[in-house]
mmCIF file of C-alpha atoms in Angstrom:
data_model
loop_
_atom_site.group_PDB
_atom_site.id
_atom_site.type_symbol
_atom_site.label_atom_id
_atom_site.label_comp_id
_atom_site.label_asym_id
_atom_site.label_seq_id
_atom_site.Cartn_x
_atom_site.Cartn_y
_atom_site.Cartn_z
ATOM 1 C CA UNK A 40 93.128 137.399 64.542
ATOM 2 C CA UNK A 41 96.356 135.552 64.991
ATOM 3 C CA UNK A 42 95.073 133.335 67.388
ATOM 4 C CA UNK A 43 91.800 131.997 64.906
ATOM 5 C CA UNK A 44 94.486 131.311 62.497
ATOM 6 C CA UNK A 45 96.450 129.454 64.590
ATOM 7 C CA UNK A 46 93.454 126.857 65.925
ATOM 8 C CA UNK A 47 92.416 126.317 62.116
ATOM 9 C CA UNK A 48 95.706 124.539 61.846
ATOM 10 C CA UNK A 49 95.916 123.280 65.371
ATOM 11 C CA UNK A 50 96.775 119.570 64.301
ATOM 12 C CA UNK A 51 99.243 120.138 61.712
ATOM 13 C CA UNK A 52 101.069 123.104 64.058
ATOM 14 C CA UNK A 53 101.011 120.835 67.169
ATOM 15 C CA UNK A 54 102.194 117.908 65.152
ATOM 16 C CA UNK A 55 105.048 120.241 64.485
ATOM 17 C CA UNK A 56 105.745 121.515 68.117
ATOM 18 C CA UNK A 57 105.871 117.653 68.970
ATOM 19 C CA UNK A 58 108.419 117.065 66.950
ATOM 20 C CA UNK A 59 110.626 120.040 67.978
ATOM 21 C CA UNK A 60 109.846 119.161 71.772
ATOM 22 C CA UNK A 61 110.699 115.249 70.792
ATOM 23 C CA UNK A 62 113.973 116.837 69.477
ATOM 24 C CA UNK A 63 115.142 118.988 71.655
ATOM 25 C CA UNK A 64 114.466 116.074 74.413
ATOM 26 C CA UNK A 65 117.029 113.834 72.481
ATOM 27 C CA UNK A 66 119.586 116.391 72.496
ATOM 28 C CA UNK A 67 119.087 117.700 75.870
ATOM 29 C CA UNK A 68 119.360 113.676 76.817
ATOM 30 C CA UNK A 69 122.779 112.810 74.319
ATOM 31 C CA UNK A 70 124.173 116.175 73.880
ATOM 32 C CA UNK A 71 123.081 118.007 77.064
ATOM 33 C CA UNK A 72 121.190 121.260 77.913
ATOM 34 C CA UNK A 73 123.903 124.270 78.215
ATOM 35 C CA UNK A 74 125.721 122.133 75.113
ATOM 36 C CA UNK A 75 122.571 122.010 72.635
ATOM 37 C CA UNK A 76 121.897 125.325 70.735
ATOM 38 C CA UNK A 77 118.751 126.037 69.350
ATOM 39 C CA UNK A 78 120.731 125.862 66.156
ATOM 40 C CA UNK A 79 121.252 122.398 66.764
ATOM 41 C CA UNK A 80 117.489 121.176 67.456
ATOM 42 C CA UNK A 81 116.005 123.274 64.521
ATOM 43 C CA UNK A 82 118.879 121.361 62.302
ATOM 44 C CA UNK A 83 118.238 117.978 63.657
ATOM 45 C CA UNK A 84 114.490 118.529 62.236
ATOM 46 C CA UNK A 85 115.782 120.041 58.909
ATOM 47 C CA UNK A 86 114.263 123.189 59.993
ATOM 48 C CA UNK A 87 115.581 127.070 60.052
ATOM 49 C CA UNK A 88 115.956 128.484 63.919
ATOM 50 C CA UNK A 89 113.470 131.051 62.340
ATOM 51 C CA UNK A 90 110.789 128.551 62.405
ATOM 52 C CA UNK A 91 111.722 127.262 65.789
ATOM 53 C CA UNK A 92 111.619 130.578 67.322
ATOM 54 C CA UNK A 93 108.092 130.973 65.934
ATOM 55 C CA UNK A 94 107.077 128.103 68.235
ATOM 56 C CA UNK A 95 109.449 128.300 71.525
ATOM 57 C CA UNK A 96 111.051 132.394 72.501
ATOM 58 C CA UNK A 97 113.774 130.494 73.850
ATOM 59 C CA UNK A 98 115.832 126.565 74.993
ATOM 60 C CA UNK A 99 114.658 127.677 78.414
ATOM 61 C CA UNK A 100 111.123 127.338 76.948
ATOM 62 C CA UNK A 101 111.884 123.912 74.922
ATOM 63 C CA UNK A 102 113.801 122.074 78.519
ATOM 64 C CA UNK A 103 110.209 123.558 80.052
ATOM 65 C CA UNK A 104 108.122 122.035 77.390
ATOM 66 C CA UNK A 105 110.187 118.706 77.833
ATOM 67 C CA UNK A 106 109.417 118.126 80.901
ATOM 68 C CA UNK A 107 105.532 119.568 80.850
ATOM 69 C CA UNK A 108 105.145 116.042 77.884
ATOM 70 C CA UNK A 109 106.655 114.042 80.811
ATOM 71 C CA UNK A 110 103.892 115.116 82.892
ATOM 72 C CA UNK A 111 101.143 114.579 80.839
ATOM 73 C CA UNK A 112 101.907 111.516 80.312
ATOM 74 C CA UNK A 113 102.472 110.802 83.928
ATOM 75 C CA UNK A 114 99.141 111.993 84.437
ATOM 76 C CA UNK A 115 97.434 110.126 82.173
ATOM 77 C CA UNK A 116 99.024 107.068 83.641
ATOM 78 C CA UNK A 117 98.377 107.957 87.050
ATOM 79 C CA UNK A 118 94.464 108.784 86.306
ATOM 80 C CA UNK A 119 94.752 105.022 85.113
ATOM 81 C CA UNK A 120 95.904 103.621 88.199
ATOM 82 C CA UNK A 121 93.159 105.837 90.135
ATOM 83 C CA UNK A 122 90.278 104.554 88.284
ATOM 84 C CA UNK A 123 91.201 101.223 89.658
ATOM 85 C CA UNK A 124 89.737 99.631 92.554
ATOM 86 C CA UNK A 125 92.607 97.129 94.095
ATOM 87 C CA UNK A 126 94.882 96.247 97.019
ATOM 88 C CA UNK A 127 97.202 98.890 97.467
ATOM 89 C CA UNK A 128 100.731 96.756 96.675
ATOM 90 C CA UNK A 129 99.110 95.993 92.965
ATOM 91 C CA UNK A 130 97.843 99.378 92.570
ATOM 92 C CA UNK A 131 101.740 100.509 93.635
ATOM 93 C CA UNK A 132 102.965 97.664 91.373
ATOM 94 C CA UNK A 133 100.618 99.288 88.567
ATOM 95 C CA UNK A 134 102.310 102.501 89.108
ATOM 96 C CA UNK A 135 105.710 101.399 89.245
ATOM 97 C CA UNK A 136 105.496 99.169 85.625
ATOM 98 C CA UNK A 137 103.855 102.359 84.221
ATOM 99 C CA UNK A 138 107.034 104.510 85.367
ATOM 100 C CA UNK A 139 109.629 101.693 84.440
ATOM 101 C CA UNK A 140 108.053 101.583 80.896
ATOM 102 C CA UNK A 141 108.304 105.216 80.207
ATOM 103 C CA UNK A 142 111.740 105.367 81.556
ATOM 104 C CA UNK A 143 112.385 102.651 79.192
ATOM 105 C CA UNK A 144 110.769 103.030 76.457
ATOM 106 C CA UNK A 145 110.904 106.758 76.514
ATOM 107 C CA UNK A 146 114.395 107.581 77.592
ATOM 108 C CA UNK A 147 115.401 110.660 76.040
ATOM 109 C CA UNK A 148 112.360 112.390 78.363
ATOM 110 C CA UNK A 149 113.380 110.495 81.577
ATOM 111 C CA UNK A 150 117.000 111.185 80.909
ATOM 112 C CA UNK A 151 116.514 115.091 81.253
ATOM 113 C CA UNK A 152 113.858 115.027 83.672
ATOM 114 C CA UNK A 153 115.684 112.668 85.808
ATOM 115 C CA UNK A 154 119.020 114.074 84.984
ATOM 116 C CA UNK A 155 121.492 116.755 86.475
ATOM 117 C CA UNK A 156 118.757 120.752 86.155
ATOM 118 C CA UNK A 157 120.601 123.886 85.176
ATOM 119 C CA UNK A 158 121.872 125.080 88.001
ATOM 120 C CA UNK A 159 122.706 129.067 87.684
ATOM 121 C CA UNK A 160 119.396 129.549 86.757
ATOM 122 C CA UNK A 161 116.824 129.402 90.196
ATOM 123 C CA UNK A 162 113.658 130.429 88.400
ATOM 124 C CA UNK A 163 114.172 127.812 85.449
ATOM 125 C CA UNK A 164 115.241 125.484 88.305
ATOM 126 C CA UNK A 165 112.426 126.018 90.472
ATOM 127 C CA UNK A 166 109.904 125.585 87.601
ATOM 128 C CA UNK A 167 111.650 121.671 86.293
ATOM 129 C CA UNK A 168 111.906 120.548 90.177
ATOM 130 C CA UNK A 169 107.860 121.277 90.315
ATOM 131 C CA UNK A 170 107.453 118.953 87.030
ATOM 132 C CA UNK A 171 109.339 116.215 89.602
ATOM 133 C CA UNK A 172 107.372 117.158 92.581
ATOM 134 C CA UNK A 173 104.134 116.563 91.287
ATOM 135 C CA UNK A 174 105.413 113.249 90.043
ATOM 136 C CA UNK A 175 106.263 112.287 93.674
ATOM 137 C CA UNK A 176 104.002 113.745 95.394
ATOM 138 C CA UNK A 177 101.255 111.082 93.326
ATOM 139 C CA UNK A 178 103.751 108.463 94.276
ATOM 140 C CA UNK A 179 103.368 109.834 97.546
ATOM 141 C CA UNK A 180 99.651 109.413 97.766
ATOM 142 C CA UNK A 181 99.867 105.645 96.421
ATOM 143 C CA UNK A 182 101.981 104.564 98.886
ATOM 144 C CA UNK A 183 100.107 106.661 101.733
ATOM 145 C CA UNK A 184 97.566 103.599 101.474
ATOM 146 C CA UNK A 185 100.210 100.661 101.817
ATOM 147 C CA UNK A 186 99.908 98.423 104.853
ATOM 148 C CA UNK A 187 103.204 99.826 106.610
ATOM 149 C CA UNK A 188 103.713 100.843 110.148
ATOM 150 C CA UNK A 189 104.954 104.028 110.406
ATOM 151 C CA UNK A 190 105.432 107.307 108.026
ATOM 152 C CA UNK A 191 108.981 107.000 108.376
ATOM 153 C CA UNK A 192 108.535 103.133 106.494
ATOM 154 C CA UNK A 193 106.503 104.521 103.697
ATOM 155 C CA UNK A 194 108.761 107.574 103.123
ATOM 156 C CA UNK A 195 112.161 105.147 102.617
ATOM 157 C CA UNK A 196 110.065 103.222 100.736
ATOM 158 C CA UNK A 197 108.963 105.740 98.328
ATOM 159 C CA UNK A 198 112.533 107.393 97.937
ATOM 160 C CA UNK A 199 114.384 103.902 97.486
ATOM 161 C CA UNK A 200 111.546 102.589 95.318
ATOM 162 C CA UNK A 201 111.487 105.551 92.734
ATOM 163 C CA UNK A 202 115.494 105.795 93.103
ATOM 164 C CA UNK A 203 115.968 102.499 91.888
ATOM 165 C CA UNK A 204 113.611 102.489 89.631
ATOM 166 C CA UNK A 205 115.240 105.117 87.750
ATOM 167 C CA UNK A 206 118.797 104.179 88.413
ATOM 168 C CA UNK A 207 117.459 100.983 86.093
ATOM 169 C CA UNK A 208 118.256 103.301 83.212
ATOM 170 C CA UNK A 209 122.126 102.563 83.637
ATOM 171 C CA UNK A 210 121.953 98.765 83.647
ATOM 172 C CA UNK A 211 118.860 98.143 81.995
ATOM 173 C CA UNK A 212 119.362 96.071 78.423
ATOM 174 C CA UNK A 213 116.477 95.364 76.356
ATOM 175 C CA UNK A 214 115.726 91.834 75.331
ATOM 176 C CA UNK A 215 116.545 90.666 78.933
ATOM 177 C CA UNK A 216 114.013 90.645 81.759
ATOM 178 C CA UNK A 217 111.083 93.640 80.496
ATOM 179 C CA UNK A 218 110.360 96.566 82.275
ATOM 180 C CA UNK A 219 107.414 95.165 83.740
ATOM 181 C CA UNK A 220 109.487 92.298 85.428
ATOM 182 C CA UNK A 221 111.836 94.543 86.973
ATOM 183 C CA UNK A 222 108.992 96.415 88.219
ATOM 184 C CA UNK A 223 107.262 93.697 89.805
ATOM 185 C CA UNK A 224 110.581 92.399 91.665
ATOM 186 C CA UNK A 225 111.301 95.533 93.178
ATOM 187 C CA UNK A 226 108.039 96.011 94.232
ATOM 188 C CA UNK A 227 107.782 92.065 95.524
ATOM 189 C CA UNK A 228 111.780 93.376 97.898
ATOM 190 C CA UNK A 229 109.748 96.370 99.111
ATOM 191 C CA UNK A 230 106.726 93.900 100.391
ATOM 192 C CA UNK A 231 108.256 90.756 101.389
ATOM 193 C CA UNK A 232 110.240 89.823 103.882
ATOM 194 C CA UNK A 233 114.345 89.768 103.124
ATOM 195 C CA UNK A 234 115.542 86.910 105.224
ATOM 196 C CA UNK A 235 114.657 83.209 105.656
ATOM 197 C CA UNK B 233 148.793 103.523 89.923
ATOM 198 C CA UNK B 234 152.775 102.817 89.624
ATOM 199 C CA UNK B 235 154.488 105.835 90.578
ATOM 200 C CA UNK B 236 156.465 106.058 87.229
ATOM 201 C CA UNK B 237 153.016 106.117 85.414
ATOM 202 C CA UNK B 238 152.174 109.283 87.388
ATOM 203 C CA UNK B 239 152.370 112.185 85.432
ATOM 204 C CA UNK B 240 155.461 114.527 86.502
ATOM 205 C CA UNK B 241 153.295 117.998 86.967
ATOM 206 C CA UNK B 242 151.719 116.245 89.719
ATOM 207 C CA UNK B 243 151.022 119.630 91.366
ATOM 208 C CA UNK B 244 148.638 120.526 89.028
ATOM 209 C CA UNK B 245 146.981 117.070 88.029
ATOM 210 C CA UNK B 246 145.457 117.242 91.152
ATOM 211 C CA UNK B 247 143.469 120.328 91.357
ATOM 212 C CA UNK B 248 142.789 119.411 87.681
ATOM 213 C CA UNK B 249 141.399 116.358 89.022
ATOM 214 C CA UNK B 250 139.201 117.763 91.283
ATOM 215 C CA UNK B 251 138.406 120.631 89.147
ATOM 216 C CA UNK B 252 136.980 118.389 87.087
ATOM 217 C CA UNK B 253 134.961 115.869 89.246
ATOM 218 C CA UNK B 254 133.347 118.949 90.749
ATOM 219 C CA UNK B 255 131.782 119.991 87.692
ATOM 220 C CA UNK B 256 130.942 116.930 86.399
ATOM 221 C CA UNK B 257 129.051 115.702 89.577
ATOM 222 C CA UNK B 258 127.083 119.565 89.936
ATOM 223 C CA UNK B 259 126.812 120.096 86.264
ATOM 224 C CA UNK B 260 127.329 116.331 84.595
ATOM 225 C CA UNK B 261 129.789 115.457 81.956
ATOM 226 C CA UNK B 262 128.155 116.011 78.600
ATOM 227 C CA UNK B 263 127.203 119.877 79.814
ATOM 228 C CA UNK B 264 130.639 120.114 80.893
ATOM 229 C CA UNK B 265 133.678 121.448 78.220
ATOM 230 C CA UNK B 266 137.232 121.063 78.727
ATOM 231 C CA UNK B 267 137.039 124.521 78.907
ATOM 232 C CA UNK B 268 135.114 125.042 81.820
ATOM 233 C CA UNK B 269 137.190 122.375 83.538
ATOM 234 C CA UNK B 270 140.316 124.713 82.538
ATOM 235 C CA UNK B 271 138.848 128.172 83.674
ATOM 236 C CA UNK B 272 137.435 126.326 87.055
ATOM 237 C CA UNK B 273 141.202 125.090 88.268
ATOM 238 C CA UNK B 274 142.279 128.177 86.314
ATOM 239 C CA UNK B 275 144.488 126.871 83.634
ATOM 240 C CA UNK B 276 144.434 127.533 80.075
ATOM 241 C CA UNK B 277 142.755 124.696 77.924
ATOM 242 C CA UNK B 278 146.151 123.489 76.480
ATOM 243 C CA UNK B 279 147.493 122.627 79.705
ATOM 244 C CA UNK B 280 144.560 120.482 80.503
ATOM 245 C CA UNK B 281 145.543 118.982 77.344
ATOM 246 C CA UNK B 282 149.066 118.350 78.184
ATOM 247 C CA UNK B 283 147.707 115.933 81.393
ATOM 248 C CA UNK B 284 144.610 114.276 79.542
ATOM 249 C CA UNK B 285 144.202 113.585 75.633
ATOM 250 C CA UNK B 286 140.589 114.345 76.271
ATOM 251 C CA UNK B 287 137.547 114.448 78.522
ATOM 252 C CA UNK B 288 136.878 110.854 78.234
ATOM 253 C CA UNK B 289 140.456 110.220 80.023
ATOM 254 C CA UNK B 290 139.717 112.906 82.605
ATOM 255 C CA UNK B 291 136.340 110.786 83.565
ATOM 256 C CA UNK B 292 138.005 107.517 83.502
ATOM 257 C CA UNK B 293 141.247 108.646 85.761
ATOM 258 C CA UNK B 294 138.296 110.592 87.717
ATOM 259 C CA UNK B 295 136.282 106.908 88.208
ATOM 260 C CA UNK B 296 139.573 105.265 89.049
ATOM 261 C CA UNK B 297 140.382 107.681 92.479
ATOM 262 C CA UNK B 298 136.659 106.978 92.732
ATOM 263 C CA UNK B 299 136.655 103.590 93.022
ATOM 264 C CA UNK B 300 139.489 103.450 95.113
ATOM 265 C CA UNK B 301 137.864 106.034 97.428
ATOM 266 C CA UNK B 302 134.859 103.488 97.439
ATOM 267 C CA UNK B 303 137.049 99.812 98.250
ATOM 268 C CA UNK B 304 138.715 101.488 100.892
ATOM 269 C CA UNK B 305 135.659 102.719 102.496
ATOM 270 C CA UNK B 306 134.080 98.806 102.042
ATOM 271 C CA UNK B 307 136.464 97.033 102.875
ATOM 272 C CA UNK B 308 137.101 99.230 106.372
ATOM 273 C CA UNK B 309 133.155 98.457 106.783
ATOM 274 C CA UNK B 310 133.683 95.185 106.118
ATOM 275 C CA UNK B 311 136.086 94.753 109.058
ATOM 276 C CA UNK B 312 133.540 95.981 111.547
ATOM 277 C CA UNK B 313 131.945 92.952 111.590
ATOM 278 C CA UNK B 314 131.168 89.424 111.188
ATOM 279 C CA UNK B 315 127.543 89.152 110.359
ATOM 280 C CA UNK B 316 126.522 89.262 106.492
ATOM 281 C CA UNK B 317 123.813 91.463 107.491
ATOM 282 C CA UNK B 318 125.407 93.898 109.634
ATOM 283 C CA UNK B 319 128.725 94.008 107.008
ATOM 284 C CA UNK B 320 126.061 94.761 104.187
ATOM 285 C CA UNK B 321 124.708 97.628 106.370
ATOM 286 C CA UNK B 322 127.909 98.902 107.107
ATOM 287 C CA UNK B 323 129.269 99.356 103.385
ATOM 288 C CA UNK B 324 126.042 100.701 102.330
ATOM 289 C CA UNK B 325 126.326 103.628 105.252
ATOM 290 C CA UNK B 326 129.400 103.944 103.714
ATOM 291 C CA UNK B 327 128.981 104.442 100.378
ATOM 292 C CA UNK B 328 126.187 106.844 101.107
ATOM 293 C CA UNK B 329 128.466 108.920 103.191
ATOM 294 C CA UNK B 330 130.688 109.076 99.952
ATOM 295 C CA UNK B 331 128.657 110.002 97.747
ATOM 296 C CA UNK B 332 126.651 112.057 99.904
ATOM 297 C CA UNK B 333 129.244 114.543 100.465
ATOM 298 C CA UNK B 334 132.578 112.713 101.186
ATOM 299 C CA UNK B 335 134.260 112.842 98.043
ATOM 300 C CA UNK B 336 133.173 114.165 94.658
ATOM 301 C CA UNK B 337 135.076 111.773 92.686
ATOM 302 C CA UNK B 338 132.584 108.515 94.662
ATOM 303 C CA UNK B 339 129.689 110.548 93.782
ATOM 304 C CA UNK B 340 130.983 110.966 90.179
ATOM 305 C CA UNK B 341 131.285 107.229 90.110
ATOM 306 C CA UNK B 342 127.385 106.658 90.621
ATOM 307 C CA UNK B 343 125.895 109.471 88.828
ATOM 308 C CA UNK B 344 128.187 109.911 85.437
ATOM 309 C CA UNK B 345 127.781 107.287 83.007
ATOM 310 C CA UNK B 346 127.690 108.973 79.570
ATOM 311 C CA UNK B 347 125.331 106.331 77.869
ATOM 312 C CA UNK B 348 125.774 107.627 73.972
ATOM 313 C CA UNK B 349 129.791 106.012 73.734
ATOM 314 C CA UNK B 350 129.549 102.432 74.295
ATOM 315 C CA UNK B 351 133.395 102.108 73.847
ATOM 316 C CA UNK B 352 133.752 104.565 77.524
ATOM 317 C CA UNK B 353 130.668 102.740 79.324
ATOM 318 C CA UNK B 354 132.400 99.675 78.909
ATOM 319 C CA UNK B 355 135.554 100.931 80.525
ATOM 320 C CA UNK B 356 133.312 102.258 83.302
ATOM 321 C CA UNK B 357 131.689 99.636 83.827
ATOM 322 C CA UNK B 358 134.474 97.662 84.207
ATOM 323 C CA UNK B 359 135.905 100.204 86.826
ATOM 324 C CA UNK B 360 132.734 99.812 88.793
ATOM 325 C CA UNK B 361 132.412 96.208 88.860
ATOM 326 C CA UNK B 362 135.358 95.497 90.652
ATOM 327 C CA UNK B 363 133.627 97.188 93.776
ATOM 328 C CA UNK B 364 130.101 96.064 93.187
ATOM 329 C CA UNK B 365 131.623 92.491 93.793
ATOM 330 C CA UNK B 366 131.517 93.691 97.405
ATOM 331 C CA UNK B 367 127.654 93.787 97.208
ATOM 332 C CA UNK B 368 127.735 90.491 95.196
ATOM 333 C CA UNK B 369 129.428 88.907 97.853
ATOM 334 C CA UNK B 370 127.585 89.895 100.650
ATOM 335 C CA UNK B 371 124.255 89.677 99.110
ATOM 336 C CA UNK B 372 125.896 86.310 98.701
ATOM 337 C CA UNK B 373 126.452 85.188 101.811
ATOM 338 C CA UNK B 374 122.586 85.964 103.355
ATOM 339 C CA UNK B 375 120.550 83.521 104.357
ATOM 340 C CA UNK B 376 117.780 85.143 101.996
ATOM 341 C CA UNK B 377 114.216 84.063 101.973
ATOM 342 C CA UNK B 378 112.743 81.704 99.059
ATOM 343 C CA UNK B 379 111.798 83.568 96.285
ATOM 344 C CA UNK B 380 114.333 86.578 96.678
ATOM 345 C CA UNK B 381 116.617 87.280 93.368
ATOM 346 C CA UNK B 382 120.077 87.696 94.311
ATOM 347 C CA UNK B 383 120.372 90.365 91.352
ATOM 348 C CA UNK B 384 117.927 92.007 91.835
ATOM 349 C CA UNK B 385 118.253 92.842 95.060
ATOM 350 C CA UNK B 386 122.095 94.159 94.366
ATOM 351 C CA UNK B 387 120.278 95.980 91.986
ATOM 352 C CA UNK B 388 117.660 97.533 93.958
ATOM 353 C CA UNK B 389 119.751 98.504 96.364
ATOM 354 C CA UNK B 390 122.560 100.535 94.488
ATOM 355 C CA UNK B 391 120.063 102.228 92.624
ATOM 356 C CA UNK B 392 118.328 103.389 95.847
ATOM 357 C CA UNK B 393 121.651 104.137 97.200
ATOM 358 C CA UNK B 394 123.079 105.776 93.954
ATOM 359 C CA UNK B 395 119.746 108.156 93.623
ATOM 360 C CA UNK B 396 120.593 109.712 96.708
ATOM 361 C CA UNK B 397 122.691 112.616 95.647
ATOM 362 C CA UNK B 398 119.036 113.682 93.581
ATOM 363 C CA UNK B 399 116.686 112.764 96.759
ATOM 364 C CA UNK B 400 118.315 113.515 99.371
ATOM 365 C CA UNK B 401 118.028 116.740 101.011
ATOM 366 C CA UNK B 402 118.449 118.074 105.239
ATOM 367 C CA UNK B 403 115.075 117.449 106.025
ATOM 368 C CA UNK B 404 115.578 113.867 106.074
ATOM 369 C CA UNK B 405 117.611 111.748 108.401
ATOM 370 C CA UNK B 406 121.281 111.571 108.367
ATOM 371 C CA UNK B 407 122.740 108.743 105.598
ATOM 372 C CA UNK B 408 123.386 106.306 107.950
ATOM 373 C CA UNK B 409 119.935 106.439 109.575
ATOM 374 C CA UNK B 410 118.499 106.187 106.159
ATOM 375 C CA UNK B 411 120.536 103.169 105.030
ATOM 376 C CA UNK B 412 119.581 101.837 108.612
ATOM 377 C CA UNK B 413 115.731 102.383 107.824
ATOM 378 C CA UNK B 414 115.766 101.454 103.780
ATOM 379 C CA UNK B 415 117.735 97.909 104.738
ATOM 380 C CA UNK B 416 114.925 97.365 108.069
ATOM 381 C CA UNK B 417 112.293 97.609 105.512
ATOM 382 C CA UNK B 418 113.156 94.779 103.273
ATOM 383 C CA UNK B 419 113.771 92.701 106.811
ATOM 384 C CA UNK B 420 110.305 93.394 107.758
ATOM 385 C CA UNK B 421 108.685 92.614 105.287
ATOM 386 C CA UNK B 422 105.526 90.241 104.808
ATOM 387 C CA UNK B 423 106.022 86.503 104.925
ATOM 388 C CA UNK B 424 105.474 85.264 100.785
ATOM 389 C CA UNK B 425 102.673 83.386 100.487
ATOM 390 C CA UNK B 426 104.598 79.755 100.007
#
């Protein structure tokens, strides 16, 4: 019965749920997970804590939801790249452009997913690391296709590229290079010879 | 720092900085309170405020120590060779050693940069700049292939290394070898079509 009622008002409920996840992402990113309370998140969207608990049983739940949302976006991007048959370097460039756009245009989510995970809860930590691992696995598959000589080359191209992209949040300024231009230049650095 | 500017209670000052650096590194800056730091250093919150008016000032003090650590390690590394590429490799290796366990202060410099406070952000970036100038100079001395953008090379290289505390795990090569392999990959790339 309860489920039926929920499905009837699903679009509205999903909209509210999304609003709450967005608010949680913003507060976790700016204030930190530990320092944010359920009350803060409710207040941010002008709701009572009770209304928040209707959707999420705990702050941990919200943190997992923020990570899951990031993963969903990632998966839709990967599907798009998977359906394009191109040169492996160009496919990698595509995924990197998408990654940079997500990172710089949805920076709250990126800050939460890429930031420090709560250290004192091993079970929660494992769930969150899982989301990050999925992202990395898809990346690894694309990098596997590159015409590089050794497995070790592939491993360090992946780690260096992901690391460099993720770190761009520190120095990125809108109105200079676009996320697209940055991604292209980084992939070029991995691909082409450095010295004259 | 001139000796006269140092706080008098130097015996509590250093453990306090170490406690704060450790917490900022493990837990993050926003996630750590003055109370947490006091507990970690076995002090009362009021005693923390005796040394530092705010958490921001604590972070700036930690940055200064971290930057000193990085600068010294980089200068020692540069002295080991005269070839710009070898010097860059050596500096990157010293950098990786420092941030992967060499010094909590050095790790805080690359992992903690509060984004929502412009004034604090600018102070921290100014401190980092002195150190990053070493990378600018080393990269400026490299005989780069046409089409390679020096600024992006620096940002990409530093970004890759500075993310290492997140991606490094014991199943990988040691930090020195990792730097060798990353830079070798840059060096060995395809020849760019004219």
